[in-house]
Short mmCIF file of C-alpha atoms in Angstrom, two decimals:
data_model
loop_
_atom_site.label_atom_id
_atom_site.label_comp_id
_atom_site.label_asym_id
_atom_site.label_seq_id
_atom_site.Cartn_x
_atom_site.Cartn_y
_atom_site.Cartn_z
CA MET A 1 135.43 133.34 131.05
CA GLN A 2 131.99 132.23 130.64
CA PRO A 3 131.59 129.41 128.50
CA ARG A 4 130.06 130.03 125.04
CA PHE A 5 127.50 127.89 123.69
CA SER A 6 125.73 127.68 120.08
CA LEU A 7 121.90 128.09 119.84
CA VAL A 8 121.22 126.54 116.87
CA PHE A 9 117.27 126.49 115.80
CA LEU A 10 116.02 123.81 113.12
CA LEU A 11 112.28 124.83 112.19
CA ALA A 12 111.18 122.15 109.68
CA LEU A 13 108.21 123.23 107.47
CA THR A 14 106.61 120.68 104.99
CA ALA A 15 104.42 121.10 101.71
CA GLY A 16 102.48 118.73 99.98
CA THR A 17 100.48 115.84 101.04
CA ALA A 18 101.72 112.55 102.15
CA SER A 19 105.01 111.61 100.89
CA PRO A 20 105.50 108.31 98.77
CA GLN A 21 107.54 105.89 100.80
CA ILE A 22 111.28 105.94 99.97
CA ALA A 23 112.99 102.90 99.05
CA ARG A 24 116.30 104.44 98.87
CA ALA A 25 118.63 107.00 99.67
CA GLN A 26 117.74 110.40 97.70
CA THR A 27 118.68 114.04 98.12
CA ALA A 28 116.18 116.15 99.50
CA PRO A 29 115.77 120.23 98.48
CA VAL A 30 116.19 122.29 101.62
CA GLU A 31 115.64 125.85 101.83
CA ALA A 32 117.06 127.84 104.50
CA THR A 33 116.24 131.79 106.21
CA ALA A 34 118.86 132.87 108.82
CA ILE A 35 117.45 133.61 112.20
CA THR A 36 119.54 136.68 113.24
CA ALA A 37 117.90 137.62 116.38
CA PHE A 38 116.79 135.58 119.38
CA ARG A 39 114.18 138.11 120.34
CA PRO A 40 112.58 139.92 117.19
CA GLY A 41 113.44 143.71 117.39
CA SER A 42 116.26 142.69 120.02
CA THR A 43 119.99 142.54 119.60
CA GLU A 44 120.45 140.94 122.93
CA THR A 45 122.52 137.68 122.44
CA ARG A 46 123.72 136.96 126.08
CA PHE A 47 121.18 134.99 127.98
CA GLY A 48 123.20 133.74 131.44
CA ALA A 49 125.94 131.53 130.45
CA LEU A 50 124.55 131.09 127.01
CA GLU A 51 125.40 133.28 124.23
CA PHE A 52 122.90 133.25 120.99
CA VAL A 53 125.21 132.99 117.73
CA GLY A 54 122.30 132.01 114.90
CA GLY A 55 120.07 130.05 113.80
CA LEU A 56 117.96 128.51 110.91
CA GLU A 57 114.43 128.12 109.67
CA LEU A 58 114.05 125.33 107.16
CA SER A 59 111.75 124.30 104.62
CA SER A 60 111.42 121.48 102.09
CA SER A 61 109.20 120.31 99.50
CA GLU A 62 109.84 116.69 100.73
CA PRO A 63 107.02 115.84 103.17
CA LEU A 64 109.21 113.65 105.21
CA PHE A 65 111.69 116.44 105.76
CA GLY A 66 109.06 117.53 108.85
CA ALA A 67 109.27 114.16 110.43
CA TRP A 68 112.75 114.82 112.35
CA SER A 69 112.88 113.19 115.97
CA ALA A 70 116.29 113.87 116.91
CA VAL A 71 119.71 115.08 115.40
CA ARG A 72 123.26 114.63 116.49
CA PHE A 73 126.33 116.31 114.97
CA LEU A 74 129.40 114.30 113.76
CA PRO A 75 132.90 114.97 115.52
CA ASP A 76 133.82 117.38 112.83
CA GLY A 77 131.34 119.59 113.82
CA GLU A 78 129.98 120.14 110.34
CA ARG A 79 128.17 117.08 109.23
CA PHE A 80 124.91 115.85 110.93
CA LEU A 81 122.85 112.82 111.35
CA GLY A 82 118.87 112.57 112.28
CA VAL A 83 116.31 109.96 112.10
CA LEU A 84 112.87 110.58 111.27
CA ASP A 85 109.88 108.98 112.81
CA THR A 86 108.87 107.33 109.70
CA GLY A 87 111.94 104.81 110.05
CA HIS A 88 114.55 107.34 108.04
CA TRP A 89 118.02 108.53 108.42
CA LEU A 90 118.40 112.30 107.24
CA SER A 91 121.97 113.27 106.93
CA GLY A 92 123.58 116.41 105.48
CA ARG A 93 126.02 119.23 106.15
CA ILE A 94 125.57 122.80 108.00
CA SER A 95 126.68 125.55 105.76
CA ARG A 96 128.47 128.92 107.31
CA ASP A 97 128.96 132.10 106.00
CA ALA A 98 132.21 133.93 105.84
CA GLN A 99 131.68 135.21 109.43
CA GLY A 100 131.01 131.65 110.56
CA ARG A 101 127.34 132.13 111.02
CA LEU A 102 124.89 129.63 109.93
CA SER A 103 123.60 129.89 106.59
CA GLY A 104 122.11 126.69 105.43
CA LEU A 105 122.16 122.96 105.03
CA SER A 106 123.67 121.31 102.09
CA ALA A 107 123.75 117.42 100.76
CA VAL A 108 120.53 116.72 102.60
CA THR A 109 119.65 112.91 101.98
CA ILE A 110 117.10 110.96 103.34
CA ALA A 111 117.20 107.25 103.12
CA PRO A 112 115.44 104.40 104.49
CA MET A 113 116.21 102.32 107.81
CA LEU A 114 117.14 98.63 107.06
CA ASP A 115 115.98 95.45 109.06
CA ALA A 116 118.31 92.56 109.60
CA ASP A 117 117.42 91.45 105.90
CA GLY A 118 118.57 94.91 104.03
CA ARG A 119 114.67 95.62 103.50
CA GLY A 120 113.64 99.15 103.91
CA ASP A 121 109.72 99.05 103.36
CA GLN A 122 109.29 98.67 107.23
CA SER A 123 106.24 99.51 108.83
CA LYS A 124 105.47 103.08 110.74
CA TYR A 125 105.13 100.63 114.15
CA SER A 126 108.28 98.78 113.69
CA VAL A 127 110.51 101.99 113.06
CA ASP A 128 108.78 104.91 114.83
CA ALA A 129 112.33 106.40 115.62
CA GLU A 130 112.24 108.95 118.48
CA SER A 131 116.09 109.07 119.87
CA LEU A 132 119.21 108.89 118.99
CA ALA A 133 123.17 108.66 119.94
CA ILE A 134 126.49 108.06 118.58
CA ARG A 135 128.85 106.32 119.79
CA GLY A 136 132.25 105.92 117.67
CA ASP A 137 131.14 103.84 114.55
CA ASP A 138 127.82 102.78 116.47
CA VAL A 139 124.59 104.56 115.88
CA LEU A 140 121.77 103.61 118.67
CA VAL A 141 118.29 104.56 118.09
CA GLY A 142 115.16 104.53 120.43
CA TYR A 143 112.12 103.43 119.03
CA GLU A 144 108.19 103.87 120.66
CA GLN A 145 105.12 101.63 119.49
CA ARG A 146 107.53 98.66 119.30
CA HIS A 147 109.68 99.88 122.20
CA ARG A 148 113.40 99.35 121.60
CA VAL A 149 116.88 100.57 121.25
CA SER A 150 118.57 98.93 118.48
CA GLY A 151 122.37 99.57 117.21
CA TYR A 152 123.40 99.93 113.59
CA ARG A 153 126.84 99.99 112.42
CA PRO A 154 128.93 101.61 110.63
CA LEU A 155 127.99 105.38 110.99
CA SER A 156 130.31 105.64 107.91
CA ALA A 157 127.62 103.89 105.91
CA ILE A 158 124.71 104.60 107.81
CA GLU A 159 122.58 104.26 104.58
CA THR A 160 123.39 100.44 103.96
CA ALA A 161 124.01 99.57 107.83
CA ARG A 162 121.50 96.74 109.38
CA PRO A 163 121.31 96.43 112.94
CA PHE A 164 123.86 94.79 114.48
CA ARG A 165 121.91 94.59 117.82
CA MET A 166 118.24 94.66 117.22
CA ALA A 167 117.33 95.23 121.15
CA PHE A 168 119.58 96.44 124.11
CA PRO A 169 118.08 94.71 127.07
CA LEU A 170 115.75 97.46 129.19
CA PRO A 171 115.92 97.89 133.06
CA PHE A 172 112.06 98.41 133.35
CA PRO A 173 108.90 96.83 132.19
CA VAL A 174 108.41 97.60 128.38
CA GLY A 175 104.85 96.84 128.74
CA GLU A 176 104.52 100.20 131.04
CA LEU A 177 105.76 102.21 127.88
CA ARG A 178 103.08 104.40 125.99
CA ASN A 179 102.74 103.86 122.56
CA ASN A 180 103.07 107.71 121.63
CA GLY A 181 105.52 108.05 124.92
CA GLY A 182 108.40 105.65 124.74
CA LEU A 183 112.14 106.43 124.80
CA GLU A 184 112.27 110.07 123.61
CA THR A 185 115.98 110.27 125.09
CA LEU A 186 119.30 108.33 124.49
CA ALA A 187 122.32 110.17 125.77
CA LEU A 188 125.94 108.98 126.55
CA SER A 189 127.58 109.41 129.75
CA PRO A 190 131.24 111.20 129.67
CA GLU A 191 133.84 108.66 129.64
CA ALA A 192 135.50 110.11 132.92
CA SER A 193 132.20 110.12 134.84
CA PRO A 194 131.34 107.24 137.32
CA LEU A 195 129.03 105.94 134.60
CA GLN A 196 132.17 105.10 132.10
CA GLY A 197 130.24 106.37 129.07
CA ALA A 198 127.13 104.21 129.40
CA LEU A 199 124.26 104.73 127.52
CA VAL A 200 121.10 106.55 129.18
CA ALA A 201 117.53 106.29 127.97
CA VAL A 202 114.93 108.06 129.39
CA ALA A 203 110.85 107.86 128.72
CA GLU A 204 108.85 110.59 127.72
CA LYS A 205 105.03 110.31 128.89
CA SER A 206 105.58 106.96 130.66
CA VAL A 207 105.28 106.84 134.19
CA ASP A 208 105.28 104.42 137.24
CA GLY A 209 102.58 104.50 140.15
CA ASN A 210 104.48 107.48 141.87
CA GLY A 211 104.34 109.85 138.57
CA ASN A 212 108.37 109.27 137.62
CA LEU A 213 109.41 108.52 134.43
CA PHE A 214 110.83 105.41 133.38
CA ALA A 215 114.50 105.45 132.71
CA GLY A 216 117.55 103.30 132.48
CA ILE A 217 121.21 102.94 132.13
CA LEU A 218 121.35 100.27 129.20
CA ASP A 219 124.96 99.21 129.86
CA GLY A 220 128.17 100.05 131.79
CA PRO A 221 129.29 99.29 135.31
CA SER A 222 126.32 100.81 136.85
CA LYS A 223 123.25 99.18 134.39
CA GLY A 224 119.97 99.34 135.94
CA ALA A 225 116.66 101.44 136.46
CA PHE A 226 116.26 104.75 137.88
CA ARG A 227 113.32 107.22 137.95
CA SER A 228 113.47 110.59 136.44
CA CYS A 229 110.50 113.58 137.48
CA PRO A 230 109.07 114.68 134.61
#
């Protein structure tokens, strides 16, 4: 039997001009339109090992909604957590219809990321969040401009969480990372793999002299740098 994969499209559209700084958690209104076909005019759903099972086109009157950089589903498969490149968390739930198909989002909340002192009015330079990974109750975020990977806990109270680790050591020269091409990817390796659940980071447009992307294993038994072909 071929594996079945869900392809979920979250297309964020915004309206209005620049949003005022959100100083505390607030709800965000979201409208959803179901995407029922992968190709317009076609009922085809199988693409190799992948099966298209539905998608959503999303819009909101909250301008920050369009700043999504990364999103992860929580273990229950319904709740999700995302980061915005404006230094905010975005959380909510996926709604489904009677047939189990995606139908919308609910309980969508936007909250500022807090610094070690509990302040949420940080500059864009300090909180340009681009990547996200979740390990147990720890939430790991990759930032560019002020390049780093920070850890927050607990996941269960992320809106009031402060960083428990300001910056994981990076096994490559931080000064080589471009302002708008930093740590765009964070991923956790499988626990049963040789990396034993280690955190992996890959840059977006920052390359070495041979044109390879800077990348690294940030913890675990194989901690160190590697290079990734763009």
